[in-house]
CSV table of C-alpha atoms and ligand atoms in Angstrom, one decimal:
chain,number,residue,atom,x,y,z
A,1,MET,CA,-9.6,7.1,-9.8
A,2,ILE,CA,-6.2,5.6,-10.5
A,3,TYR,CA,-3.2,7.9,-10.1
A,4,GLU,CA,0.1,6.6,-11.5
A,5,LEU,CA,3.2,8.4,-10.2
A,6,SER,CA,5.3,10.0,-13.0
A,7,ASN,CA,8.3,11.3,-11.1
A,8,PRO,CA,11.6,10.0,-12.7
A,9,VAL,CA,12.8,9.1,-9.1
A,10,THR,CA,9.8,6.8,-8.8
A,11,LYS,CA,10.6,5.1,-12.1
A,12,THR,CA,14.2,4.7,-11.0
A,13,LEU,CA,13.3,3.0,-7.7
A,14,VAL,CA,10.8,0.7,-9.4
A,15,THR,CA,13.6,-0.3,-11.8
A,16,HIS,CA,15.8,-1.1,-8.8
A,17,LEU,CA,13.0,-3.3,-7.4
A,18,ARG,CA,12.7,-5.3,-10.7
A,19,ASP,CA,16.4,-6.2,-10.5
A,20,GLN,CA,16.8,-9.8,-9.3
A,21,ARG,CA,20.1,-8.8,-7.6
A,22,ARG,CA,18.3,-6.5,-5.1
A,23,ASP,CA,18.5,-8.4,-1.9
A,24,ALA,CA,15.8,-8.6,0.8
A,25,ILE,CA,16.9,-5.7,2.9
A,26,ARG,CA,17.4,-3.4,0.0
A,27,PHE,CA,14.1,-4.6,-1.5
A,28,ARG,CA,12.2,-3.7,1.7
A,29,HIS,CA,14.1,-0.4,1.9
A,30,THR,CA,13.1,0.5,-1.7
A,31,VAL,CA,9.5,-0.5,-1.2
A,32,ALA,CA,9.5,1.8,1.9
A,33,GLU,CA,11.0,4.8,-0.1
A,34,LEU,CA,8.4,4.3,-2.8
A,35,THR,CA,5.6,4.2,-0.2
A,36,LYS,CA,6.7,7.6,1.1
A,37,GLN,CA,6.4,9.0,-2.4
A,38,LEU,CA,2.9,7.5,-2.7
A,39,VAL,CA,1.9,9.0,0.7
A,40,TYR,CA,3.1,12.5,-0.3
A,41,GLU,CA,1.1,12.3,-3.6
A,42,ALA,CA,-2.0,10.7,-2.1
A,43,LEU,CA,-2.2,13.2,0.8
A,44,LYS,CA,-1.2,16.3,-1.0
A,45,ASP,CA,-4.7,17.9,-0.7
A,46,PHE,CA,-5.5,16.3,2.6
A,47,PRO,CA,-7.3,18.6,5.1
A,48,LEU,CA,-5.3,20.0,8.0
A,49,ILE,CA,-6.5,20.5,11.5
A,50,GLU,CA,-5.1,23.0,14.1
A,51,LYS,CA,-3.4,21.4,17.0
A,52,GLU,CA,-2.1,22.9,20.2
A,53,ILE,CA,1.5,21.9,21.0
A,54,VAL,CA,4.2,23.1,23.4
A,55,PRO,CA,6.6,24.9,21.1
A,56,TRP,CA,10.0,26.2,22.2
A,57,GLN,CA,8.8,29.8,22.4
A,58,GLY,CA,5.4,30.7,23.9
A,59,ASP,CA,2.1,28.9,23.2
A,60,GLY,CA,1.2,27.7,19.8
A,61,ILE,CA,-1.5,26.2,17.6
A,62,PHE,CA,-0.1,24.6,14.4
A,63,SER,CA,-1.4,22.8,11.4
A,64,THR,CA,-1.2,19.0,11.1
A,65,ILE,CA,-2.9,16.1,9.4
A,66,ASP,CA,-5.3,14.5,11.9
A,67,GLU,CA,-3.1,11.4,12.2
A,68,GLU,CA,-5.3,9.7,14.9
A,69,ASN,CA,-8.1,9.6,12.3
A,70,ILE,CA,-6.0,7.6,9.8
A,71,VAL,CA,-6.0,3.8,9.9
A,72,VAL,CA,-3.2,2.2,7.9
A,73,VAL,CA,-4.2,-1.3,6.8
A,74,THR,CA,-1.6,-3.6,5.5
A,75,VAL,CA,-1.9,-7.0,3.7
A,76,LEU,CA,0.7,-9.4,5.0
A,77,ARG,CA,3.3,-10.3,4.2
A,78,ALA,CA,4.5,-8.1,1.4
A,79,GLY,CA,2.6,-5.0,2.7
A,80,LEU,CA,4.6,-5.0,5.9
A,81,PRO,CA,7.5,-2.7,4.7
A,82,MET,CA,4.8,-0.3,3.4
A,83,LEU,CA,3.0,-0.1,6.7
A,84,ASP,CA,6.3,0.6,8.6
A,85,SER,CA,7.0,3.4,6.1
A,86,VAL,CA,3.6,5.1,6.5
A,87,MET,CA,3.9,4.8,10.3
A,88,GLU,CA,7.2,6.6,10.1
A,89,LEU,CA,5.6,9.5,8.3
A,90,LEU,CA,2.4,9.5,10.4
A,91,PRO,CA,3.5,8.0,13.8
A,92,ASN,CA,0.1,8.7,15.5
A,93,ALA,CA,-1.9,6.8,12.9
A,94,VAL,CA,-3.5,3.5,13.9
A,95,ALA,CA,-2.3,0.3,12.3
A,96,GLY,CA,-4.5,-2.6,11.1
A,97,PHE,CA,-3.5,-6.0,9.8
A,98,LEU,CA,-5.0,-8.4,7.3
A,99,ALA,CA,-3.2,-11.6,6.2
A,100,MET,CA,-4.0,-13.1,2.8
A,101,LYS,CA,-2.4,-15.7,0.7
A,102,ARG,CA,-3.0,-16.3,-2.9
A,103,ASP,CA,-3.7,-19.9,-3.9
A,104,GLU,CA,-1.1,-20.3,-6.7
A,105,THR,CA,-3.4,-22.8,-8.5
A,106,THR,CA,-6.7,-21.0,-8.4
A,107,HIS,CA,-5.1,-17.6,-8.0
A,108,GLU,CA,-7.7,-16.7,-5.5
A,109,SER,CA,-6.8,-15.0,-2.2
A,110,LYS,CA,-7.7,-16.4,1.1
A,111,LEU,CA,-8.0,-14.4,4.3
A,112,TYR,CA,-6.3,-16.1,7.3
A,113,TYR,CA,-5.9,-13.2,9.8
A,114,ASP,CA,-8.0,-10.1,10.5
A,115,ARG,CA,-6.9,-7.6,13.0
A,116,LEU,CA,-8.7,-4.5,11.8
A,117,PRO,CA,-9.2,-1.8,14.4
A,118,ASP,CA,-12.2,0.5,14.6
A,119,CYS,CA,-12.6,2.1,11.2
A,120,LYS,CA,-15.9,3.9,11.6
A,121,GLY,CA,-15.6,7.4,10.2
A,122,LYS,CA,-11.8,7.0,9.7
A,123,ASN,CA,-9.6,7.6,6.6
A,124,ILE,CA,-8.1,4.3,5.6
A,125,LEU,CA,-4.8,3.9,3.8
A,126,LEU,CA,-4.7,0.4,2.4
A,127,VAL,CA,-1.2,-0.7,1.5
A,128,ASP,CA,-0.2,-3.7,-0.6
A,129,PRO,CA,2.7,-3.6,-3.1
A,130,MET,CA,1.1,-5.8,-5.8
A,131,VAL,CA,-2.2,-5.7,-7.6
A,132,ALA,CA,-2.1,-8.8,-9.9
A,133,THR,CA,-5.7,-10.2,-10.4
A,134,GLY,CA,-6.9,-7.6,-7.9
A,135,GLY,CA,-8.5,-10.4,-5.8
A,136,SER,CA,-6.6,-9.6,-2.6
A,137,MET,CA,-7.4,-5.9,-2.9
A,138,ASN,CA,-11.0,-6.5,-3.6
A,139,ASP,CA,-11.4,-8.8,-0.6
A,140,ALA,CA,-9.6,-6.4,1.6
A,141,LEU,CA,-11.7,-3.5,0.5
A,142,GLU,CA,-15.0,-5.4,1.0
A,143,LEU,CA,-13.9,-6.3,4.5
A,144,ILE,CA,-12.8,-2.8,5.4
A,145,LYS,CA,-16.1,-1.3,4.0
A,146,THR,CA,-18.1,-3.5,6.4
A,147,LYS,CA,-16.5,-1.3,9.1
A,148,LYS,CA,-18.0,1.9,7.7
A,149,PRO,CA,-14.9,4.1,7.1
A,150,LYS,CA,-15.1,7.6,5.8
A,151,ARG,CA,-12.8,7.2,2.9
A,152,ILE,CA,-10.3,4.6,1.6
A,153,ILE,CA,-7.2,5.3,-0.4
A,154,ALA,CA,-5.1,2.4,-1.8
A,155,LEU,CA,-1.3,2.7,-2.1
A,156,ASN,CA,0.3,0.1,-4.4
A,157,ILE,CA,3.7,-0.2,-6.0
A,158,ILE,CA,3.0,-2.3,-9.1
A,159,GLY,CA,-0.3,-3.4,-10.8
A,160,SER,CA,-1.5,-5.0,-13.9
A,161,PRO,CA,-4.1,-3.2,-16.1
A,162,GLU,CA,-6.5,-6.2,-15.6
A,163,GLY,CA,-6.2,-6.2,-11.7
A,164,LEU,CA,-6.5,-2.4,-11.5
A,165,GLU,CA,-9.6,-2.5,-13.7
A,166,ALA,CA,-11.1,-5.2,-11.5
A,167,VAL,CA,-10.5,-3.1,-8.3
A,168,SER,CA,-11.5,0.3,-9.7
A,169,SER,CA,-14.7,-1.1,-11.3
A,170,ALA,CA,-15.8,-2.8,-8.1
A,171,HIS,CA,-14.8,0.1,-5.8
A,172,LYS,CA,-15.3,3.3,-7.7
A,173,ASP,CA,-15.2,5.3,-4.5
A,174,VAL,CA,-11.6,4.2,-3.7
A,175,ASP,CA,-8.7,6.3,-5.0
A,176,ILE,CA,-5.7,4.2,-6.0
A,177,TYR,CA,-2.2,5.7,-6.0
A,178,ILE,CA,0.3,3.4,-7.7
A,179,ALA,CA,4.0,3.8,-8.6
A,180,GLN,CA,3.8,1.9,-11.9
A,181,ILE,CA,1.2,0.2,-14.0
A,182,ASP,CA,2.8,-2.7,-15.9
A,183,GLU,CA,1.9,-4.5,-19.1
A,184,ARG,CA,-0.2,-7.5,-18.3
A,185,LEU,CA,-0.6,-10.8,-16.3
A,186,ASP,CA,1.0,-14.0,-17.5
A,187,GLU,CA,-0.7,-17.4,-17.5
A,188,ASN,CA,0.2,-17.9,-13.8
A,189,LYS,CA,-1.4,-14.5,-13.0
A,190,TYR,CA,2.0,-12.9,-12.3
A,191,ILE,CA,2.6,-9.3,-13.3
A,192,ILE,CA,4.7,-8.8,-16.4
A,193,PRO,CA,7.4,-7.5,-16.2
A,194,GLY,CA,6.6,-7.1,-12.5
A,195,LEU,CA,9.2,-8.0,-9.9
A,196,GLY,CA,8.5,-11.6,-9.0
A,197,ASP,CA,6.8,-12.6,-5.7
A,198,ALA,CA,7.1,-9.5,-3.5
A,199,GLY,CA,6.6,-11.4,-0.2
A,200,ASP,CA,9.2,-14.0,-1.0
A,201,ARG,CA,11.7,-11.3,-2.1
A,202,ALA,CA,11.1,-9.2,1.0
A,203,TYR,CA,11.5,-12.0,3.4
A,204,ASN,CA,14.1,-14.4,1.8
A,205,THR,CA,11.6,-17.3,1.1
A,206,LEU,CA,12.4,-17.6,-2.6
A,207,GLU,CA,12.9,-21.3,-3.5
B,1,PRP,C1,0.8,-10.9,-3.1
B,1,PRP,C2,0.6,-9.4,-2.9
B,1,PRP,C3,-0.9,-9.3,-2.9
B,1,PRP,C4,-1.3,-10.4,-3.9
B,1,PRP,C5,-1.7,-9.8,-5.2
B,1,PRP,O1,0.6,-11.6,-1.9
B,1,PRP,O2,1.2,-8.9,-1.8
B,1,PRP,O3,-1.5,-9.4,-1.7
B,1,PRP,O4,-0.2,-11.3,-4.0
B,1,PRP,O5,-2.3,-10.8,-6.0
B,1,PRP,P1,-3.8,-10.7,-6.5
B,1,PRP,O6,-4.0,-9.3,-7.0
B,1,PRP,O7,-3.9,-11.7,-7.6
B,1,PRP,O8,-4.7,-11.1,-5.4
B,1,PRP,P2,0.8,-13.2,-1.7
B,1,PRP,O9,-0.5,-13.8,-1.8
B,1,PRP,O10,1.8,-13.6,-2.7
B,1,PRP,O11,1.2,-13.3,-0.2
B,1,PRP,P3,2.6,-12.9,0.5
B,1,PRP,O12,2.6,-11.4,0.6
B,1,PRP,O13,2.5,-13.6,1.8
B,1,PRP,O14,3.8,-13.4,-0.4
B,2,URA,N1,2.0,-11.5,-6.2
B,2,URA,C1,3.2,-11.0,-6.3
B,2,URA,O1,4.0,-10.8,-5.4
B,2,URA,N2,3.7,-10.8,-7.6
B,2,URA,C2,2.9,-11.0,-8.7
B,2,URA,O2,3.3,-10.7,-9.8
B,2,URA,C3,1.6,-11.5,-8.5
B,2,URA,C4,1.2,-11.8,-7.2
């Protein structure tokens, strides 16, 4: 299933991101804020476990998400601010890294780094701001599935209808939470209106 956030604050932050004048530090900060909104929505019905902690008064068993059973997988580079944001909310989660680069001629993604931790039986949060053709997400999902996770939830900021259809039809078992679904892809497979190249904007490599 695809869940698009509808909160006016979400729309406002996405509009900030689209603005070319948003510099790299504010771009990453806004991506991080949107990621927190996606996490709250995606985990709103997540099961809680009881955990013993040392409270200020007496003994205590309290409810918590089983953070250690969550693996947050990011797709470099543009996914990095999203990973940092999830790890701020769930500091005991485990982080995994994939690096992919879209070939800007063929528009196909190429994996060049894989540092996935043990995913067996774990809940995976896969974070990447952009779903353009959906190629990067599909490759990442295929790779993660070889590691036998329990469940995968994707968190994305912006996607094209074409890319989201490609991902959701190939991976019907994956829930996708996205801040905004845009209009379409252009002839270079960029999202319209989109926000440009998210990796370049986040890390000052725009030419
Ligand atoms: C961007 C983005 C996705 C991918 C989406 O990464 O972060 O991973 O493009 O495109 P797709 O749906 O057509 O595969 P990019 O390849 O530009 O790398 P970067 O994050 O290093 O800039
Ligand atoms: N990658 C991006 O960062 N933006 C797009 O519009 C397409 C791919």
